[in-house]
Coordinates of C-alpha atoms in Angstrom, one line a residue:
X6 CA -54.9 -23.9 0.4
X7 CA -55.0 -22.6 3.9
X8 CA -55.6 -18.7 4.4
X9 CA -53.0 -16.6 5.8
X10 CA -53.8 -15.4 8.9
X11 CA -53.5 -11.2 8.8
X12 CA -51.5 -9.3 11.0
X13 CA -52.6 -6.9 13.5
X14 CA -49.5 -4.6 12.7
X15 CA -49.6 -1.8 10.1
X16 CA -48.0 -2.4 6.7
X17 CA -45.2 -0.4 6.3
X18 CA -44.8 1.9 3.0
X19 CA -42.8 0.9 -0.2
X20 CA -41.9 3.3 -3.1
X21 CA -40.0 3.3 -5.6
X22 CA -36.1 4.1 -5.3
X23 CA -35.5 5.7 -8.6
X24 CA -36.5 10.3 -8.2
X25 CA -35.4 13.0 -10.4
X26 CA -35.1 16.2 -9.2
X27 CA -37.8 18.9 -9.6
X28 CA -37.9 21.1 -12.7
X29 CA -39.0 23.6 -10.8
X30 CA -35.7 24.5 -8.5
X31 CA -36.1 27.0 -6.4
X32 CA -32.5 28.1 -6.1
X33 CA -32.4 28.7 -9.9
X34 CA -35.4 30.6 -10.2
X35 CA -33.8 33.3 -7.2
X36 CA -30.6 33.4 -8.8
X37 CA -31.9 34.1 -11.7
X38 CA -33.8 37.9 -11.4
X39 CA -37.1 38.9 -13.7
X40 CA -37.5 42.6 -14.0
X41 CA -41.2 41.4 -15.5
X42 CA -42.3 39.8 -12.8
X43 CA -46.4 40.5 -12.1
X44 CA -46.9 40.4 -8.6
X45 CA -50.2 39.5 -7.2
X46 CA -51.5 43.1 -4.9
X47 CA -55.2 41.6 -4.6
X48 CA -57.9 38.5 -5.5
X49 CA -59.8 38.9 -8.6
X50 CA -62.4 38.1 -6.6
X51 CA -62.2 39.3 -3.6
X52 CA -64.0 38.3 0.0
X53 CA -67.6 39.6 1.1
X54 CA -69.6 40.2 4.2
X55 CA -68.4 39.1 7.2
X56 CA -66.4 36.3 6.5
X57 CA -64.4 39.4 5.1
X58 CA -63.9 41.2 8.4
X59 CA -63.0 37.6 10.0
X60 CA -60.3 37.2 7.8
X61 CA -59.2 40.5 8.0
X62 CA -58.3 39.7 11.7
X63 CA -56.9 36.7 11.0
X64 CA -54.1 37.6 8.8
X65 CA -53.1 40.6 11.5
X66 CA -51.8 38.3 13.4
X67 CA -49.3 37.1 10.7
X68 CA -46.4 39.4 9.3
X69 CA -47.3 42.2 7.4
X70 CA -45.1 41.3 4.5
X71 CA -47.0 38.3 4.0
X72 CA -50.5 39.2 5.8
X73 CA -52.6 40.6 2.3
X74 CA -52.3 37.4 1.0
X75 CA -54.1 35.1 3.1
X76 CA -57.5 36.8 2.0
X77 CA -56.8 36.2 -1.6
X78 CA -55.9 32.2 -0.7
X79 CA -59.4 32.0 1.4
X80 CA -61.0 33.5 -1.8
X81 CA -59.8 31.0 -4.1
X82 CA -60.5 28.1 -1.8
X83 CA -64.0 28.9 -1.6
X84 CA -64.1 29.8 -5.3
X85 CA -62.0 26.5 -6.5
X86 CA -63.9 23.4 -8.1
X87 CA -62.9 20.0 -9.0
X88 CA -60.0 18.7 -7.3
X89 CA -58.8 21.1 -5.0
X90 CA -55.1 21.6 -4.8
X91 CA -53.5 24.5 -4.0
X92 CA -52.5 25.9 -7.6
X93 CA -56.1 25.0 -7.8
X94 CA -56.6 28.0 -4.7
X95 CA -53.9 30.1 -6.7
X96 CA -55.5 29.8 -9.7
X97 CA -59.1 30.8 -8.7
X98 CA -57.3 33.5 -7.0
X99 CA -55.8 35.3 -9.8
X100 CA -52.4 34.5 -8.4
X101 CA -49.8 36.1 -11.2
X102 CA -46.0 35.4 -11.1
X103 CA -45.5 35.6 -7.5
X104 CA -47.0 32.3 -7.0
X105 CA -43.8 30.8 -4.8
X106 CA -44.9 33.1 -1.7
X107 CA -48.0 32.1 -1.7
X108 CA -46.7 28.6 -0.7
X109 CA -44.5 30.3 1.7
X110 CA -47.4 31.8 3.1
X111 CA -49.1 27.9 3.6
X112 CA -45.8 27.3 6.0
X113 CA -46.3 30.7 7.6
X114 CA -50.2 29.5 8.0
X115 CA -48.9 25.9 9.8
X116 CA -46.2 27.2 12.0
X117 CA -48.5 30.0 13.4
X118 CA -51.6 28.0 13.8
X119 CA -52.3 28.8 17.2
X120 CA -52.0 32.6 16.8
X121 CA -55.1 32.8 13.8
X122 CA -57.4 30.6 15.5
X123 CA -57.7 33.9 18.3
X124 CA -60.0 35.7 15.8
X125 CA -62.4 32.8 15.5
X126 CA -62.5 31.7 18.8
X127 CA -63.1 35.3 20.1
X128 CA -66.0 35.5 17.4
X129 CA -67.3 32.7 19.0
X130 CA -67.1 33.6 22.3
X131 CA -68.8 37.2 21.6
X132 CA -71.6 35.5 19.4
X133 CA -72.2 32.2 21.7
X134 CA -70.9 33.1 25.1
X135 CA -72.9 30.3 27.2
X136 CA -72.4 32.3 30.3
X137 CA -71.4 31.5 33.9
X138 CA -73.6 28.9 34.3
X139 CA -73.4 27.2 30.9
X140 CA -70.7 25.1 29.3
X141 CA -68.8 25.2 26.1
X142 CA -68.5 21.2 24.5
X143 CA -65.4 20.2 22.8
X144 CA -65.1 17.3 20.7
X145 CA -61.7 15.2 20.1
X146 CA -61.3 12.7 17.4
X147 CA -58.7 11.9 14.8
X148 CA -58.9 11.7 11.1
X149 CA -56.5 10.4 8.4
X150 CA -55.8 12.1 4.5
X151 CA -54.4 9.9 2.1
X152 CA -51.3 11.3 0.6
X153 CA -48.9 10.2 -2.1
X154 CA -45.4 10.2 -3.3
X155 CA -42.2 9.4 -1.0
X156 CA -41.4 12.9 -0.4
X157 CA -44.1 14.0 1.3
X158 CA -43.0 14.6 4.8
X159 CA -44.6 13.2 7.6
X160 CA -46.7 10.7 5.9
X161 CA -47.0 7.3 6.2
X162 CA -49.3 4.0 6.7
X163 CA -52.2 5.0 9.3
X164 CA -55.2 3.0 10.0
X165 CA -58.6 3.6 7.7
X166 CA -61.5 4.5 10.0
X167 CA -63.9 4.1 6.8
X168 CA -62.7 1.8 4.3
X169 CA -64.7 1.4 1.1
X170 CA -65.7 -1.5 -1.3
X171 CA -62.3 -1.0 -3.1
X172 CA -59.8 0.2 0.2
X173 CA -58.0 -1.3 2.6
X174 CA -57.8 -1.1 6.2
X175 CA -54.5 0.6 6.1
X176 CA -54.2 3.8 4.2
X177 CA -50.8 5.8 3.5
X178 CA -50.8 9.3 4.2
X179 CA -51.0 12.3 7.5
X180 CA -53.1 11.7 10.5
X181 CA -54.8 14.5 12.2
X182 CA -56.1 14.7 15.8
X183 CA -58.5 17.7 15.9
X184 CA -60.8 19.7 18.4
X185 CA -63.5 21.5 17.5
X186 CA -65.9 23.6 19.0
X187 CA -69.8 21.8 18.9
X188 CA -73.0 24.4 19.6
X189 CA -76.8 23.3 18.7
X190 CA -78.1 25.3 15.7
X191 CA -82.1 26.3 16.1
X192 CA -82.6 24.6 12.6
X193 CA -79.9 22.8 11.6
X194 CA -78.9 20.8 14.7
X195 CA -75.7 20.6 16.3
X196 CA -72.4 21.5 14.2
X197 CA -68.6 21.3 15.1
X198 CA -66.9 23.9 14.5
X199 CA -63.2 23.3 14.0
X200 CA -60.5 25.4 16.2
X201 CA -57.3 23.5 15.8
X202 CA -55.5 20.6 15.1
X203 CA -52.5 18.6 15.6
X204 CA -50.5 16.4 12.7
X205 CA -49.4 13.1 14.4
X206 CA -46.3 11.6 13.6
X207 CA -45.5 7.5 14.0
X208 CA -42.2 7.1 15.9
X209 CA -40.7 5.5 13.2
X210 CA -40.9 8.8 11.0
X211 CA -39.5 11.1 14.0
X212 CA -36.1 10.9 13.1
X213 CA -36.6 12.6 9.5
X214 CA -38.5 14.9 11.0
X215 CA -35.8 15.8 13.9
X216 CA -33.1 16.5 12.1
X217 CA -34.7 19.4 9.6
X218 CA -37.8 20.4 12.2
X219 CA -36.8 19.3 15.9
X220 CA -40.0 17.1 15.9
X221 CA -40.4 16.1 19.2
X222 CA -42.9 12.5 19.2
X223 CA -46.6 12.6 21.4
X224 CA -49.0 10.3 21.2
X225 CA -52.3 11.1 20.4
X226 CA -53.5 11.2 24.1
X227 CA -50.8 14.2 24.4
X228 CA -51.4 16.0 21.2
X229 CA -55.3 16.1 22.5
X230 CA -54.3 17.6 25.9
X231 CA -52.9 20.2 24.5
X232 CA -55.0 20.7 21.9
X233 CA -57.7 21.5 25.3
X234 CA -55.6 22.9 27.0
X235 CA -54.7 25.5 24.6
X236 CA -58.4 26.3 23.4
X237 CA -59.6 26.3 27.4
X238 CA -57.1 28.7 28.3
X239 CA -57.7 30.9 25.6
X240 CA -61.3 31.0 26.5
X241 CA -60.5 31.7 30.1
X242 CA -58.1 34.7 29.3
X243 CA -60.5 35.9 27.3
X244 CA -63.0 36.1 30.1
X245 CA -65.4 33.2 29.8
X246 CA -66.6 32.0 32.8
X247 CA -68.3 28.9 31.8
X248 CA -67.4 25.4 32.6
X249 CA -66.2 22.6 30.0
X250 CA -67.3 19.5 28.6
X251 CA -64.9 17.3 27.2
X252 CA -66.3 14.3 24.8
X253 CA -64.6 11.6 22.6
X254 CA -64.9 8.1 22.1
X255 CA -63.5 5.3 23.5
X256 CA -60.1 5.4 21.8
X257 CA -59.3 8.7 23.7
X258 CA -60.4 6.8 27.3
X259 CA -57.1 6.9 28.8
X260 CA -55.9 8.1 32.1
X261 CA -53.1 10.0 30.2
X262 CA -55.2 12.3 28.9
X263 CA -59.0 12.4 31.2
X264 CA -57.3 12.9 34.6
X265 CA -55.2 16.0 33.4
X266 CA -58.8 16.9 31.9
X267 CA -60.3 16.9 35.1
X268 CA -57.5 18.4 37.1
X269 CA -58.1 21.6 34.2
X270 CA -61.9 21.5 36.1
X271 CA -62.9 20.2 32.4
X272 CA -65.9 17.1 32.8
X273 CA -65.3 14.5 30.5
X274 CA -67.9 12.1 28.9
X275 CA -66.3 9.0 26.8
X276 CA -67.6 5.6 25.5
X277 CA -66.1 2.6 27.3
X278 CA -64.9 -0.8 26.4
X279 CA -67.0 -3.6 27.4
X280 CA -64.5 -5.4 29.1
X281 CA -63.3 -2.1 30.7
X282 CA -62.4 -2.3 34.5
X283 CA -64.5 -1.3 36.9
X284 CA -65.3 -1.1 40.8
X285 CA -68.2 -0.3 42.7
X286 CA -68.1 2.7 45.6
X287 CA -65.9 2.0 48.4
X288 CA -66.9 1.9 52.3
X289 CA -64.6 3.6 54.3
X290 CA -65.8 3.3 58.3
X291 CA -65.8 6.2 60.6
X292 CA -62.3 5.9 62.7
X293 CA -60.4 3.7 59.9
X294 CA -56.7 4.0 59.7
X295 CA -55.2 5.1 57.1
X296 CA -56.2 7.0 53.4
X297 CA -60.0 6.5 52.7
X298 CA -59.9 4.2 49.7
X299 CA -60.6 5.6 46.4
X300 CA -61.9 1.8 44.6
X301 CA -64.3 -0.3 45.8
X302 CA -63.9 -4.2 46.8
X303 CA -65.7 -5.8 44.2
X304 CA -65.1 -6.0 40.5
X305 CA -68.2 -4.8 38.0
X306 CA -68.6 -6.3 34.9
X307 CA -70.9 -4.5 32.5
X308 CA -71.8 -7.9 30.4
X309 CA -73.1 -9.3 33.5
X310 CA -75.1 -5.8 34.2
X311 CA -76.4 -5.5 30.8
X312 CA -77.2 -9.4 30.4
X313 CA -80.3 -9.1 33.2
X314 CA -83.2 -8.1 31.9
X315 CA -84.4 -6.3 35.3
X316 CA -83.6 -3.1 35.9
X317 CA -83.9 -1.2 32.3
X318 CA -85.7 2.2 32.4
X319 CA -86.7 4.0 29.3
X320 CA -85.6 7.7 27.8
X321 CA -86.2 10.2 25.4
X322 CA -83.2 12.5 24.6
X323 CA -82.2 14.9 21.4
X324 CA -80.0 12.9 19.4
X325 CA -78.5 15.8 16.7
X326 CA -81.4 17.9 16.4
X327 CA -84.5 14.8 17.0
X328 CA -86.0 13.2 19.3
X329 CA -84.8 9.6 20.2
X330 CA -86.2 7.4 22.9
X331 CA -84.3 4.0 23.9
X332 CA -83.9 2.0 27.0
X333 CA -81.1 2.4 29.6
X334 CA -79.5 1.3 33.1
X335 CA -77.0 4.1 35.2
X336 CA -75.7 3.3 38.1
X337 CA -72.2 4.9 40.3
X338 CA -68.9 3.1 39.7
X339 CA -65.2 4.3 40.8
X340 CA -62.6 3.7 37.8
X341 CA -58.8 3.8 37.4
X342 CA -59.2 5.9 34.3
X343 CA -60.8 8.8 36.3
X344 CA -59.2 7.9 39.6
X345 CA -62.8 8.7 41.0
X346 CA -65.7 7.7 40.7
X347 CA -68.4 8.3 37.5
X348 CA -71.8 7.9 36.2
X349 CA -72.0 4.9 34.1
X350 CA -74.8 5.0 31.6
X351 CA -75.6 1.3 29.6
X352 CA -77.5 2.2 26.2
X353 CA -79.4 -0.8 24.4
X354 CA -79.9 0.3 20.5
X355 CA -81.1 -2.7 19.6
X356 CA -82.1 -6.5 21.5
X357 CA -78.8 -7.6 22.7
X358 CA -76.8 -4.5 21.3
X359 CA -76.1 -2.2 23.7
X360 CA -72.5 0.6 25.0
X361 CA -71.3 2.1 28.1
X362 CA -70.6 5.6 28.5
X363 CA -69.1 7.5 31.7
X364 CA -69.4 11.1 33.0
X365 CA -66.6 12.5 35.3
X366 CA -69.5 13.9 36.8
X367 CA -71.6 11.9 39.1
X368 CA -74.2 14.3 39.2
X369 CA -75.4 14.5 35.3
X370 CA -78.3 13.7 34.3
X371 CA -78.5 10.6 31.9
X372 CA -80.0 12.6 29.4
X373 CA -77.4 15.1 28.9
X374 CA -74.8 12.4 28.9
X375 CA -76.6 10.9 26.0
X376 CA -77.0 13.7 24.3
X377 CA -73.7 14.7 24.6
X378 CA -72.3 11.7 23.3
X379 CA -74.7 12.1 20.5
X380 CA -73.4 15.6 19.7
X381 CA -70.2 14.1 19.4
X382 CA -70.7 12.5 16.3
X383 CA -71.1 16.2 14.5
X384 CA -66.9 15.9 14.4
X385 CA -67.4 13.0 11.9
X386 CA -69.7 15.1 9.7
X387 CA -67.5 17.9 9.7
X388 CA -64.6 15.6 8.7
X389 CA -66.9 14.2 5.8
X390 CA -67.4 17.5 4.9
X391 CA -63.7 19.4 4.7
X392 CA -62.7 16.1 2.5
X393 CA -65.5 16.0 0.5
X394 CA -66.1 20.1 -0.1
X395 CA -63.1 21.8 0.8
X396 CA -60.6 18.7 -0.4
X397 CA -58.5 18.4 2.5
X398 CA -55.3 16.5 2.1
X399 CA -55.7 17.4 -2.0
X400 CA -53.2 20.4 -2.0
X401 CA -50.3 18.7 -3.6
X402 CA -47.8 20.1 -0.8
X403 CA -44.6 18.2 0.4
X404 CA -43.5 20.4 3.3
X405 CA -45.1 19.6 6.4
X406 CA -45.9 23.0 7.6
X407 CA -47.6 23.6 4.5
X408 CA -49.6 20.4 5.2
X409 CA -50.5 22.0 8.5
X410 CA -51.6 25.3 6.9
X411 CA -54.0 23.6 4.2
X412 CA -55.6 21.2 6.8
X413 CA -56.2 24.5 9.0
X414 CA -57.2 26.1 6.2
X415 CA -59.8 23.8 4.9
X416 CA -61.1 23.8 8.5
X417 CA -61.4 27.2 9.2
X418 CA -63.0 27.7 6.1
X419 CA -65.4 24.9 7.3
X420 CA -66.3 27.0 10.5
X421 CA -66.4 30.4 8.6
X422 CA -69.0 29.6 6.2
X423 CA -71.6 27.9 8.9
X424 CA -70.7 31.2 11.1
X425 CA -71.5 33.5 8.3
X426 CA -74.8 31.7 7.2
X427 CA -75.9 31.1 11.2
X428 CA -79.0 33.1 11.1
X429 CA -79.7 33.4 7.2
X430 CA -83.0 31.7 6.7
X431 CA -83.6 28.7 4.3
X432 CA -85.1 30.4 1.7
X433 CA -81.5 32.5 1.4
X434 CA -79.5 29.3 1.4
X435 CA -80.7 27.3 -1.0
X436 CA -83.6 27.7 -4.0
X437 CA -84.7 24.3 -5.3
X438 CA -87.6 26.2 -7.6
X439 CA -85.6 24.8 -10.4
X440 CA -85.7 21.1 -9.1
X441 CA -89.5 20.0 -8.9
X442 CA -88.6 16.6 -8.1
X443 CA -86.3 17.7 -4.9
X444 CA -87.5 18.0 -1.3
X445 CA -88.3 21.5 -0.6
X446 CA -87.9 21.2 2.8
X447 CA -84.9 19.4 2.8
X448 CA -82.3 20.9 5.5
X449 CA -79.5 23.1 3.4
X450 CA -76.0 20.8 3.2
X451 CA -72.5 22.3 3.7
X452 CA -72.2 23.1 0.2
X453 CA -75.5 25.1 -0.3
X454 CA -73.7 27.4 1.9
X455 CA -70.6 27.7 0.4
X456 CA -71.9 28.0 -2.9
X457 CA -74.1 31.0 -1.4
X458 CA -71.6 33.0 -0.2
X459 CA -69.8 32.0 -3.5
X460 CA -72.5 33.6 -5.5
X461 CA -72.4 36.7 -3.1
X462 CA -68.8 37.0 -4.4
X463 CA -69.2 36.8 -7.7
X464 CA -72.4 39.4 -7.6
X465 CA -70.6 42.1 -6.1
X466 CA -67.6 41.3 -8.2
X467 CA -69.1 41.4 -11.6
X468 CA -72.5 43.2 -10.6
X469 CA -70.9 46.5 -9.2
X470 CA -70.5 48.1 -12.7
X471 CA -74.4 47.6 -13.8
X472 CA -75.5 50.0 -10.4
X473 CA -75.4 52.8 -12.7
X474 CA -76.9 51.4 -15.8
X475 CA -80.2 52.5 -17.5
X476 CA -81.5 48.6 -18.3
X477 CA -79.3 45.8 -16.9
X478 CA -82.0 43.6 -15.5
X479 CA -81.6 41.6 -19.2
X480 CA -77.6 41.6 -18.0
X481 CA -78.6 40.5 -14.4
X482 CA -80.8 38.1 -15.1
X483 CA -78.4 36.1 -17.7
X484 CA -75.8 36.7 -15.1
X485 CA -78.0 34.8 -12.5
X486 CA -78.1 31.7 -15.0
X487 CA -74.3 31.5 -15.3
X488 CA -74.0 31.2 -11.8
X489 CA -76.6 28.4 -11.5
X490 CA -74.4 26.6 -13.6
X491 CA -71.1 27.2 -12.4
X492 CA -71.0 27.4 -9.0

């Protein structure tokens, strides 16, 4: 029996027809008053150091009715274990009876987005500040979460970047273009820091959305614009005076999206397609009539340029934190993309393997291009790591301005912790004494550094009472232990 052949479209999603309606309605539970009511005035374990003052900031710039609780969500996000849904948060929290605002305060979290990042982005600036003749790098890329059920709003079949042994190349569920902020650590190597995100919505689910939300549709080329525009202007208003490089990969490589980049002053640095269209520099003649031309005459093909074997020079550049060498050709081109002309770079990682990347600027060097494509890939580890430590797209939440809050949240918790532990030294992070078989030297993960400041919590939060105490070392030490195993 012949194969059927597979479609290049997505699937689209089926559920079931047959819902009841929550046992938990709302309405009822309003109408109906309780003079016992405990309501929730602080976390049980509250926040520490400065992640603390950080989030302090952060909830001034939401209401003040609804501004004490985002610390006590942050602390039971970094507290929570196991699958990580937002009772999950509430629970780790010591949220009490007043649990239903503290959903509310996940829409409040979406719909103000924009607003909270200012306290993290100004950190930044005052801690990193590149100066007027530095840049600041910001990546774009987009991730999907799966989701489940038919009521979750805004979700549907996305493609599956990663599938597994047992997924398909479809997935059903939100899809999130995000920029974040990437800076070289002195030990660690480069880590993106996440700023802010957009939720991307298919056509075919804008209608739903219009009628309750006033969804408005933008591809992913518009949602990233803004997404730079918004964090480059910030920047600028708050007095930075260095330039901007732009990188993605070569989904993002469209002229919807790079020339406005350039026309911000922004550079640009993307991967290209093989086939991609290219011309070489034009001629224009002293005393020609006319515009100057923009494109050359003749068509480049990179095959043909990567297919001789003259002309390949070799490099060594810092690829996330060590020292690669590999063999490469550059040479000037003028694309339609860019509208100008670029600094194409050919890369060969292996015998007959080999990708093009561009620079808006003619006039970088082809080592920082490569290691600024490089640096890019530190947006897929930080999207391995908010799915993987901080659950994102786990919460359990229909709305889709709580969906916005939780993937913000799981982010901004992502960037908090490595801010926090930035200069802490190894031996603070992590202590393997109790693992003989482990690497030593083997560079902290993500989650040695959440479960630090974790630990840090939980000592002042339990510890604070023994300050005064003849002999607690017994108490302290046992104490120690319990954390070792639960956290």
């Amino acid at each position: 029996m012949a194969k059927r052949k597979r479609s290049g479209r997505p699937p689209q999603a089926q559920h079931a027809t047959n819902r009841k309606p929550s046992q938990h309605d709302k309405r009822k539970r309003l109408g109906n008053h309780n003079a016992e009511r405990q309501r929730t005035t602080g976390a049980s374990v509250p926040l520490a150091g400065g992640i603390a003052a950080l989030v302090k900031s952060m909830s001034g710039q939401l209401d003040a009715r609804i501004a004490f609780r985002l610390p006590i969500v942050i602390a039971g996000a970094i507290l929570a274990g196991g699958r990580r849904t937002a009772a999950s948060w509430f629970r780790c929290a010591g949220v009490k009876d007043d649990w239903d605002r503290f959903y509310e305060l996940l829409q409040s979290i979406g719909k103000n987005a924009a607003s909270l990042m200012l306290p993290l982005i100004m950190f930044i600036l005052k801690k990193f500040d590149p100066g007027e003749q530095g840049h600041w790098t910001l990546a774009i890329d987009d991730s999907p979460t799966k989701r489940f059920g038919p009521c979750v709003e805004a979700a549907n079949i996305h493609h599956n970047p990663t599938p597994g042994p047992g997924d398909g190349d479809w997935l059903y569920g939100h899809n999130w273009v995000c920029l974040a902020m990437v800076l070289g650590h002195p030990i660690f190597g480069v880590i993106a820091l996440p700023l802010l995100s957009r939720l991307y919505v298919r056509k075919v689910d804008i209608e739903a959305l219009k009628a309750r939300y006033e969804w408005e549709f933008h591809t992913k080329h518009e949602l990233a614009l803004d997404l730079c525009r918004q964090v480059m202007r910030t920047l600028r208003a708050l007095g930075s005076k260095a330039s901007f490089v732009v990188v993605f990969d070569g989904a993002y490589a469209a002229k919807a999206l790079v020339r406005p980049l350039i026309a911000e002053g922004a550079t640009v640095v993307t991967r290209l397609r093989r086939d991609a269209k290219l011309f070489d520099l034009p001629v224009n003649k002293a005393g020609q009539r006319g515009r100057p031309r923009i494109y050359g005459k003749n068509r480049m093909s990179l095959s043909k340029r990567a297919g001789r074997r003259d002309g390949w020079q070799t490099i060594s550049y810092v690829c996330r934190g060590v020292t690669a060498s590999g063999r490469y050709k550059t040479f000037l081109a003028t694309s339609h993309i860019v509208g100008g002309p670029v600094r194409v770079v050919l890369l060969e990682h292996a015998s007959g393997n080999w990708a093009a990347y561009i620079s808006t600027d003619a006039l970088m060097s082809v080592e920082t291009i490569l290691q600024t494509v490089s640096d890019r890939w530190s947006i897929e580890e930080h999207f391995h790591d908010i799915k993987e430590i901080w659950g994102a797209g786990q919460q359990q939440v229909r709305n889709v301005w709580s969906s916005i809050g939780c993937w913000h949240l799981c982010g901004w918790l992502h960037a908090m912790v490595e801010l926090e532990c930035w200069d802490e030294p190894i031996e603070q992070l992590v202590d393997r004494s109790d693992r003989p078989w482990d690497n030593p030297n083997r560079r902290p993960s993500h989650n040695d550094r959440r479960r630090r400041i974790a630990r840090q919590m939980l000592r002042d939060a339990f510890l604070s009472d023994l300050q005064t105490a003849t002999d607690d070392r017994k108490i302290q030490d046992r104490f120690e232990r319990l954390l070792a195993l639960a956290v």
